[in-house]
Coordinates of C-alpha atoms in Angstrom, one line a residue:
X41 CA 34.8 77.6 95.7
X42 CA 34.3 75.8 92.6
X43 CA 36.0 73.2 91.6
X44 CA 37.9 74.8 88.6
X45 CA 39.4 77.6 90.8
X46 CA 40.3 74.6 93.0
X47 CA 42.2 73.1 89.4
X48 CA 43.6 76.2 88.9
X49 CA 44.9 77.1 92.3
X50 CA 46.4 73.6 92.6
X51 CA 48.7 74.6 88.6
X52 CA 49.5 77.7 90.8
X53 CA 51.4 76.0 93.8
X54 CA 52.7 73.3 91.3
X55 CA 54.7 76.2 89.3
X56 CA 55.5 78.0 92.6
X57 CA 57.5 74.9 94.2
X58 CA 59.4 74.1 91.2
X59 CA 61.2 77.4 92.0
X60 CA 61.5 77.4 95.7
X61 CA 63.7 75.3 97.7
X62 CA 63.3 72.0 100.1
X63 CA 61.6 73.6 103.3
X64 CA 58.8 75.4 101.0
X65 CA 58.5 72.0 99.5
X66 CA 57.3 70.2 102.6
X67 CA 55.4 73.2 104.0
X68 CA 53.2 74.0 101.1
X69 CA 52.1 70.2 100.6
X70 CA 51.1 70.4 104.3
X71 CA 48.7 72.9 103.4
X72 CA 47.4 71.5 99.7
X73 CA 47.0 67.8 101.9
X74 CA 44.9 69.9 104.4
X75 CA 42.5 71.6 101.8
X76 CA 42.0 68.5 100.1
X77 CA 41.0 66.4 103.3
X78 CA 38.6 69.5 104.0
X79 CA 37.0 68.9 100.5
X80 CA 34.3 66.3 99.2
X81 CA 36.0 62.8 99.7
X82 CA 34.1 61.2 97.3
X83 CA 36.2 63.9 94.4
X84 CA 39.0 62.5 92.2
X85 CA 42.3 64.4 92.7
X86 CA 43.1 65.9 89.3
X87 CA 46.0 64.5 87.5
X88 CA 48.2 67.8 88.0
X89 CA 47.8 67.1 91.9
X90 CA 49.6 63.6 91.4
X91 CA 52.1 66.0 89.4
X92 CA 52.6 67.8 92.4
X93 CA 53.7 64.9 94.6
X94 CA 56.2 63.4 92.1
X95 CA 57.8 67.1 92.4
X96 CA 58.2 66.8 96.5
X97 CA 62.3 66.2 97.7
X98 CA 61.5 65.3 101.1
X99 CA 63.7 66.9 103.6
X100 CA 64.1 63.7 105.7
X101 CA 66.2 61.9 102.5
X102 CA 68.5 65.0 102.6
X103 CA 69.2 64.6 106.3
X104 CA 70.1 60.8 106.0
X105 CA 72.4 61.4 103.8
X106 CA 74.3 64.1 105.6
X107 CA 74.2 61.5 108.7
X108 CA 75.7 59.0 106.6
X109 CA 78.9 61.5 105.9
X110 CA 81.1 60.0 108.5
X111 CA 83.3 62.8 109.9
X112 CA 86.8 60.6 109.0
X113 CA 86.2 62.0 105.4
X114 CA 86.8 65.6 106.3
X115 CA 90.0 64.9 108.1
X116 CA 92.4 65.4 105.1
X117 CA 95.2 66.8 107.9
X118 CA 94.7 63.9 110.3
X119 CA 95.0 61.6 107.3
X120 CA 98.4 63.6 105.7
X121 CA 99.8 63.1 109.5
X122 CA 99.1 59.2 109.7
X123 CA 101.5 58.9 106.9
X124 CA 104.3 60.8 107.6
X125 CA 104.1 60.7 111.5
X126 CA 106.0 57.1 111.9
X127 CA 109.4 58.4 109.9
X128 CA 109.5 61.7 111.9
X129 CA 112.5 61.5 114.3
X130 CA 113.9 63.8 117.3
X131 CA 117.3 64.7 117.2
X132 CA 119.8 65.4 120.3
X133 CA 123.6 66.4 119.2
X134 CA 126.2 65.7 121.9
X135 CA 128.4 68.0 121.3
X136 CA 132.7 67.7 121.9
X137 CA 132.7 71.7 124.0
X138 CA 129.6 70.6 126.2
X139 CA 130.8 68.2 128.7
X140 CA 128.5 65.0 127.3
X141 CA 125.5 66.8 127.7
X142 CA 122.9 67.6 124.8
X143 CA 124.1 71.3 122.7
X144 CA 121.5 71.4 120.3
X145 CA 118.0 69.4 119.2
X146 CA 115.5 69.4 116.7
X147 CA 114.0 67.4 114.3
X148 CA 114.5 64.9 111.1
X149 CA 112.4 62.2 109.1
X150 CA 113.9 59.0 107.6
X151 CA 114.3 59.0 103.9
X152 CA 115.2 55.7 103.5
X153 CA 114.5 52.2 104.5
X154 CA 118.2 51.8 106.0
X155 CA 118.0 54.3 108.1
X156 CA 119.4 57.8 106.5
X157 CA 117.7 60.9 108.1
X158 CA 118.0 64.4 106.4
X159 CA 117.5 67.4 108.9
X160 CA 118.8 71.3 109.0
X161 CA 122.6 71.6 108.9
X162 CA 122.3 74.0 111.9
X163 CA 120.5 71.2 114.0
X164 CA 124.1 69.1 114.1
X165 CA 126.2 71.7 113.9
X166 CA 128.2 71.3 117.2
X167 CA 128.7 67.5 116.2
X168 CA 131.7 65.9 115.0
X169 CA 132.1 65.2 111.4
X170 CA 134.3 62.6 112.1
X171 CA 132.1 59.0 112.4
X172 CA 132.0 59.5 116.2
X173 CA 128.5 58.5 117.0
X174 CA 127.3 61.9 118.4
X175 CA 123.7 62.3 117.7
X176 CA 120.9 60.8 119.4
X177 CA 118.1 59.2 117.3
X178 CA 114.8 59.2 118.8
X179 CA 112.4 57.5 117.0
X180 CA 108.4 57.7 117.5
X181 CA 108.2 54.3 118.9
X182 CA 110.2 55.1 121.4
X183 CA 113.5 53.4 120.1
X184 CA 117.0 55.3 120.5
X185 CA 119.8 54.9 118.2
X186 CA 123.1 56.2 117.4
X187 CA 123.6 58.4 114.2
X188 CA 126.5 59.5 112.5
X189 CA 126.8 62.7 110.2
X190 CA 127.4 61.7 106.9
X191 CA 126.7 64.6 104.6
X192 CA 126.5 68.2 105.8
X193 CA 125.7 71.4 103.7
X194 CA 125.8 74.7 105.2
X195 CA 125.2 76.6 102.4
X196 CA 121.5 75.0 102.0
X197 CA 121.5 74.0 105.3
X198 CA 120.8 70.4 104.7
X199 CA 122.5 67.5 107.1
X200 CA 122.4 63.6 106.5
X201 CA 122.5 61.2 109.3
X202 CA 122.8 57.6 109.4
X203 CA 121.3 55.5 112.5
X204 CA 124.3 52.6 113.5
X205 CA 121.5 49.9 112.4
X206 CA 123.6 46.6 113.7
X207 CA 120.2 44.6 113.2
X208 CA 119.7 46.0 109.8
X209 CA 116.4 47.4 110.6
X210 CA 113.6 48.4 108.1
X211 CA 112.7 51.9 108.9
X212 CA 109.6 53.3 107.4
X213 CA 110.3 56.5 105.3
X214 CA 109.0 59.6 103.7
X215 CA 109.0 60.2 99.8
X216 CA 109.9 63.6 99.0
X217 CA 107.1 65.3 96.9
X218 CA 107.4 67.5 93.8
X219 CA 105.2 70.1 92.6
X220 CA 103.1 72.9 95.3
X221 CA 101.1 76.1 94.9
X222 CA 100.6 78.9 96.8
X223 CA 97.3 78.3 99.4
X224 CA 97.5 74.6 99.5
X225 CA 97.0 73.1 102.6
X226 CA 100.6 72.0 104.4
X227 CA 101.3 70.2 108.4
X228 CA 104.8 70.6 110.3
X229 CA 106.1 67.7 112.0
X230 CA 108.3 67.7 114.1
X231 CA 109.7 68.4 117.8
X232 CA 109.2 72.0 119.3
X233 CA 110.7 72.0 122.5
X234 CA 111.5 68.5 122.7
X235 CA 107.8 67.7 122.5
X236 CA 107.9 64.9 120.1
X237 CA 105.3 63.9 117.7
X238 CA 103.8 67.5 117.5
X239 CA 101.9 68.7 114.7
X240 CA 100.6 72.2 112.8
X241 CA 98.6 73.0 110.2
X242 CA 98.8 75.9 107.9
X243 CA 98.5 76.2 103.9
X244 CA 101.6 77.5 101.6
X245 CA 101.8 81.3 102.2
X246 CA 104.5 82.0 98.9
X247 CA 106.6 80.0 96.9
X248 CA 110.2 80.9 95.9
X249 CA 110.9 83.7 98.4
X250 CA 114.6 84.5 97.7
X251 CA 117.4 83.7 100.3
X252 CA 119.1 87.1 99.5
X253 CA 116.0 88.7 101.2
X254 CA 116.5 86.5 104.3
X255 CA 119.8 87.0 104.7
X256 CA 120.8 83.6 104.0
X257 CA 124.1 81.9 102.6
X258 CA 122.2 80.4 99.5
X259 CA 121.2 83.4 97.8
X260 CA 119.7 81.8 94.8
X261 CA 117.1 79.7 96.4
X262 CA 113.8 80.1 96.8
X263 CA 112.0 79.4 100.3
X264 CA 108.7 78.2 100.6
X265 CA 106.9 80.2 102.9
X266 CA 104.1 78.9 105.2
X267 CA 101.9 79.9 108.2
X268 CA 101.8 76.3 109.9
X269 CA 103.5 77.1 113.2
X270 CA 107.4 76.7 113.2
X271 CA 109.2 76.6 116.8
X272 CA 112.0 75.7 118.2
X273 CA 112.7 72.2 117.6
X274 CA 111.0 71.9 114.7
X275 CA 114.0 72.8 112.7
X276 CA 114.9 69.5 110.7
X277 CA 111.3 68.1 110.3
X278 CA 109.1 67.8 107.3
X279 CA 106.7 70.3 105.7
X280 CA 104.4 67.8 104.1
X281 CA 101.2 67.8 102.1
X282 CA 97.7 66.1 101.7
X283 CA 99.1 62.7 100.4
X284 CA 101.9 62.7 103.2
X285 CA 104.6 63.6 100.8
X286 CA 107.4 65.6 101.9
X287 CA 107.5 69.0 100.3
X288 CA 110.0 70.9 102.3
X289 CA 112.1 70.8 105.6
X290 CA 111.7 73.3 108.1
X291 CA 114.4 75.8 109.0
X292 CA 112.8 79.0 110.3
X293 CA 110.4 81.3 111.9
X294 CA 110.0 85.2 112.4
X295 CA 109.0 84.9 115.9
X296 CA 108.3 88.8 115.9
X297 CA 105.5 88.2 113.5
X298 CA 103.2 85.3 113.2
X299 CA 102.3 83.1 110.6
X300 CA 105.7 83.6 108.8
X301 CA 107.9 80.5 108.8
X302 CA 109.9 78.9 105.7
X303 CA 110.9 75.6 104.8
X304 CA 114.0 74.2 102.4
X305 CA 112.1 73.0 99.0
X306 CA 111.8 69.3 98.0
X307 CA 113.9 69.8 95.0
X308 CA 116.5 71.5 96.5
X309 CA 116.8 68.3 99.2
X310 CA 116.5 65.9 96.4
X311 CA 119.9 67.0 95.1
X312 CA 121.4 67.2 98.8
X313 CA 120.0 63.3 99.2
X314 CA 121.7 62.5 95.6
X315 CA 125.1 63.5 96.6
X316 CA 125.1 62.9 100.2
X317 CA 124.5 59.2 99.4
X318 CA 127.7 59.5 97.4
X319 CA 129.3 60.4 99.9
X320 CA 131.5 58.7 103.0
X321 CA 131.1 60.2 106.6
X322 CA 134.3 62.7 105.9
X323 CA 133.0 65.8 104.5
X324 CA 134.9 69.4 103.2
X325 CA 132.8 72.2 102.4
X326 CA 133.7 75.9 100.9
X327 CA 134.9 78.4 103.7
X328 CA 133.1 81.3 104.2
X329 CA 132.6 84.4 106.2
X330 CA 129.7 84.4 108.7
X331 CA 128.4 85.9 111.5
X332 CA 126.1 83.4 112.5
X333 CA 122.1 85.0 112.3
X334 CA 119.1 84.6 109.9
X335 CA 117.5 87.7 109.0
X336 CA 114.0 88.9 106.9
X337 CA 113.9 92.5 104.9
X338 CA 111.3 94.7 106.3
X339 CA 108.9 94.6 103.1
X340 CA 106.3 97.5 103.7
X341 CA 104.0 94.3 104.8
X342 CA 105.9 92.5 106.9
X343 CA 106.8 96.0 108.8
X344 CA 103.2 96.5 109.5
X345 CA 102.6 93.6 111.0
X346 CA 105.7 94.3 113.4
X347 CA 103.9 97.3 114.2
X348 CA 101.1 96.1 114.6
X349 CA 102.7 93.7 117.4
X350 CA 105.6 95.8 119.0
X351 CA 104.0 99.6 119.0
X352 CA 107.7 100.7 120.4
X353 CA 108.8 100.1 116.4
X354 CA 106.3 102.5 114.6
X355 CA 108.3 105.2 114.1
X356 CA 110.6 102.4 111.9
X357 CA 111.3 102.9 108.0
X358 CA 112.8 100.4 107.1
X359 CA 115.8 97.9 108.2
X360 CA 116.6 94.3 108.6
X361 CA 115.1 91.9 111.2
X362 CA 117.1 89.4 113.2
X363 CA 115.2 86.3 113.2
X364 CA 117.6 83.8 114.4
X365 CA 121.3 84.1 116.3
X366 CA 123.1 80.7 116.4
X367 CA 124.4 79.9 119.4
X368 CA 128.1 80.6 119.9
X369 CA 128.4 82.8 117.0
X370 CA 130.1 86.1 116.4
X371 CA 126.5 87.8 116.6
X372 CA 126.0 86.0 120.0
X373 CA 129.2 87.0 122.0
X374 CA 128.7 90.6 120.3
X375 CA 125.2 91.3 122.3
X376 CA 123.3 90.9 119.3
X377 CA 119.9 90.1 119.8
X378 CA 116.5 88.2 117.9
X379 CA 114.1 90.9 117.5
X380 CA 117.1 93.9 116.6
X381 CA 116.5 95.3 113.3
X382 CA 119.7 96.4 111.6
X383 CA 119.6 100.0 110.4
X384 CA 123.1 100.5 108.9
X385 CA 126.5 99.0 109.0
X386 CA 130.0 100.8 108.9
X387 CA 127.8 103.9 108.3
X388 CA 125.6 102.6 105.0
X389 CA 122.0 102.3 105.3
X390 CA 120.9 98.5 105.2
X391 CA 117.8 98.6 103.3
X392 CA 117.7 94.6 102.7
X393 CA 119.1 91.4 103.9
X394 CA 121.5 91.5 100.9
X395 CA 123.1 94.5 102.0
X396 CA 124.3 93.3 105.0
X397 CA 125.2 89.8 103.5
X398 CA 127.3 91.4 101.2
X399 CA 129.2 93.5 104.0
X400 CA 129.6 90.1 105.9
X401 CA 131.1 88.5 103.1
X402 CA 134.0 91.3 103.1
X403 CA 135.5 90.2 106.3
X404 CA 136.4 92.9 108.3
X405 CA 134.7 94.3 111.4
X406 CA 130.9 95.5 111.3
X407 CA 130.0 98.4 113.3
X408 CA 125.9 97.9 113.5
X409 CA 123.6 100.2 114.3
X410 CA 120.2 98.7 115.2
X411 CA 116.9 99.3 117.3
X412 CA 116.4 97.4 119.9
X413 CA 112.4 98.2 120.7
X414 CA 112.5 102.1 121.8
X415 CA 116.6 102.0 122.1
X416 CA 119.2 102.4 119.2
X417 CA 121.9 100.9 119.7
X418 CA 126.1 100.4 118.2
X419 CA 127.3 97.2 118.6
X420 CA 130.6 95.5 116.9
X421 CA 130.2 92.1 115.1
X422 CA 133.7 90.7 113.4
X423 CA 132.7 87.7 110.8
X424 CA 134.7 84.5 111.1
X425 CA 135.6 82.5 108.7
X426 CA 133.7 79.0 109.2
X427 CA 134.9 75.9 107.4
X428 CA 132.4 73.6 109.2
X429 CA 129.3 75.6 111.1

């Protein structure tokens, strides 16, 4: 070979690595290092062969660099968590009809320095409204305090609690966040089953998803919906986001479908905090007509995935599923069950959550016909009227 086709097949493999990646990079060189060593050692290599090197990205540079990315920086959850993780609180309610021992628990997260807590109205709902010190502060270091009710909203189902603070104790506390988008990344904190200091992950699934197609007593807001795992217990404790801000409390889960939970928006809590700070331990609220359950519209979506997880329900139009029963409601003592989907009442169709909300807020006794898996089934519910929960 002379030494021009040498020149020429050196331009070649010069042109060819500046389109092909890394790995081709190292290999070909190999190779053109080889042929040269095989040649006459007294030659001078062209200039376009000192090209050739300056155009080498040795792999072994890359590969440092990826070792020096330490694996802290992808822990964005772990990082949201360390934040918000002191100010999350569990929450035991003594309640007057239960003998001194615990009625109901979940969760809560301080909001201020002094010790408020803000939680779900239906966490506290069997303690007394009256300054009596009847819920149980736990707090992640292990501390236990006293807390009275100060502030309690049904309708949004928002509570305030103050810890009896004799030491005047700093507390460290949670800002609540503003703005969030659909499919950014979210962690529950909180208390399922008493298991303190637990925490999911999931991202925002919808924003603004209407009471009235829950079933719930604030019709006009709008839910933020998540997939970050919701259970028991966690009622009460924060949905927060990447910088540890609080965007939401938790309230609920569809435990009949997974991956569908829903939290109380920031800005609706900001206005709760606002007034319940205003406010003295006494507290009168609107009376209303209940019968005590949480419910989701079967959306063509949300059906199918019930399907897809209780076979017994695909023969199943349509209807209303019963996602939560408080205890000692109307719903409870009549039989109802979570997991029934409500197929008419006093003969009408239900079609949504609205429709039987607006049959509950008539008054007078329901006659429900539901499935309950392969069964249908006609039980009686009679609202109350509730002037606290």
């Amino acid at each position: 070979m002379t030494w021009q086709k040498v020149v020429r097949n050196v331009k070649f493999i010069g042109r060819y690595l500046s389109y092909h990646n890394n790995t081709l990079r190292v290999i070909i060189p190999s190779f053109v290092g080889g042929f040269f060593l095989g040649a006459n050692t007294n030659f001078k290599m062209p200039q376009c062969a000192v090209n050739l090197k300056r155009i080498i990205t040795p792999v072994a540079v890359a590969m440092e660099k990826d070792e020096n990315i330490k694996r802290n920086s992808f822990n964005f959850i772990a990082d949201a968590v360390d934040i918000a993780a002191p100010s999350v609180v569990r929450i035991e309610v003594v309640g007057k009809h239960w003998n001194g021992q615990i009625s109901s628990v979940g969760s809560g997260f301080f909001v201020t320095e002094d010790g408020i807590v803000l939680s779900n109205a239906h966490v506290v709902k069997n303690a007394s409204l009256k300054g009596s010190p009847t819920v149980k502060v736990h707090l992640s270091t292990g501390e236990t305090y006293n807390g009275v009710i100060i502030d309690v909203d049904p309708v949004s189902d928002l509570a305030a609690i103050k810890l009896v603070n004799e030491k005047q104790k700093k507390f460290p506390y949670l800002k609540l966040g503003g703005s969030v988008r659909a499919g950014e990344w979210v962690a529950a904190l909180g208390s399922p089953l008493q298991l303190s200091n637990t925490v999911t992950a999931g991202i925002v699934s919808s924003l603004h998803r209407p009471g009235g197609e829950l079933g719930l007593y604030n019709q006009d807001m709008g839910y933020i919906q998540t997939d970050a795992a919701i259970n028991v217990g966690n009622s009460g404790g924060p949905l927060i986001n990447l910088e540890g801000e609080v965007i939401g409390i938790n309230c609920f889960t569809v435990q009949q479908a997974a991956g569908i939970s829903f939290a109380i928006p920031a800005n609706v809590v900001k206005e709760f905090l606002k007034e319940a700070l205003n406010k003295d331990s006494s507290n009168t609220m609107k009376k209303k007509f209940y019968i005590g359950i949480s419910m989701l519209s079967l959306s063509p979506d949300i059906l199918l995935a019930l399907q897809q997880r209780n076979p017994e329900f695909n023969s199943l139009k349509g209807g209303v599923l019963v996602a939560r029963i408080n205890s000692g409601s109307p719903s409870e003592r009549s039989g109802l069950l979570i997991g029934d989907v409500i197929l008419s009442i006093n003969g009408k169709p239900v079609k949504s959550s609205r429709d039987v909300y607006n049959e509950v807020c008539r008054g007078a006794n329901l006659v429900m016909q539901i499935q309950r898996k392969s069964q249908t089934l006609s039980i009686n519910v009679s609202p109350e009227i509730s002037s606290n929960l």
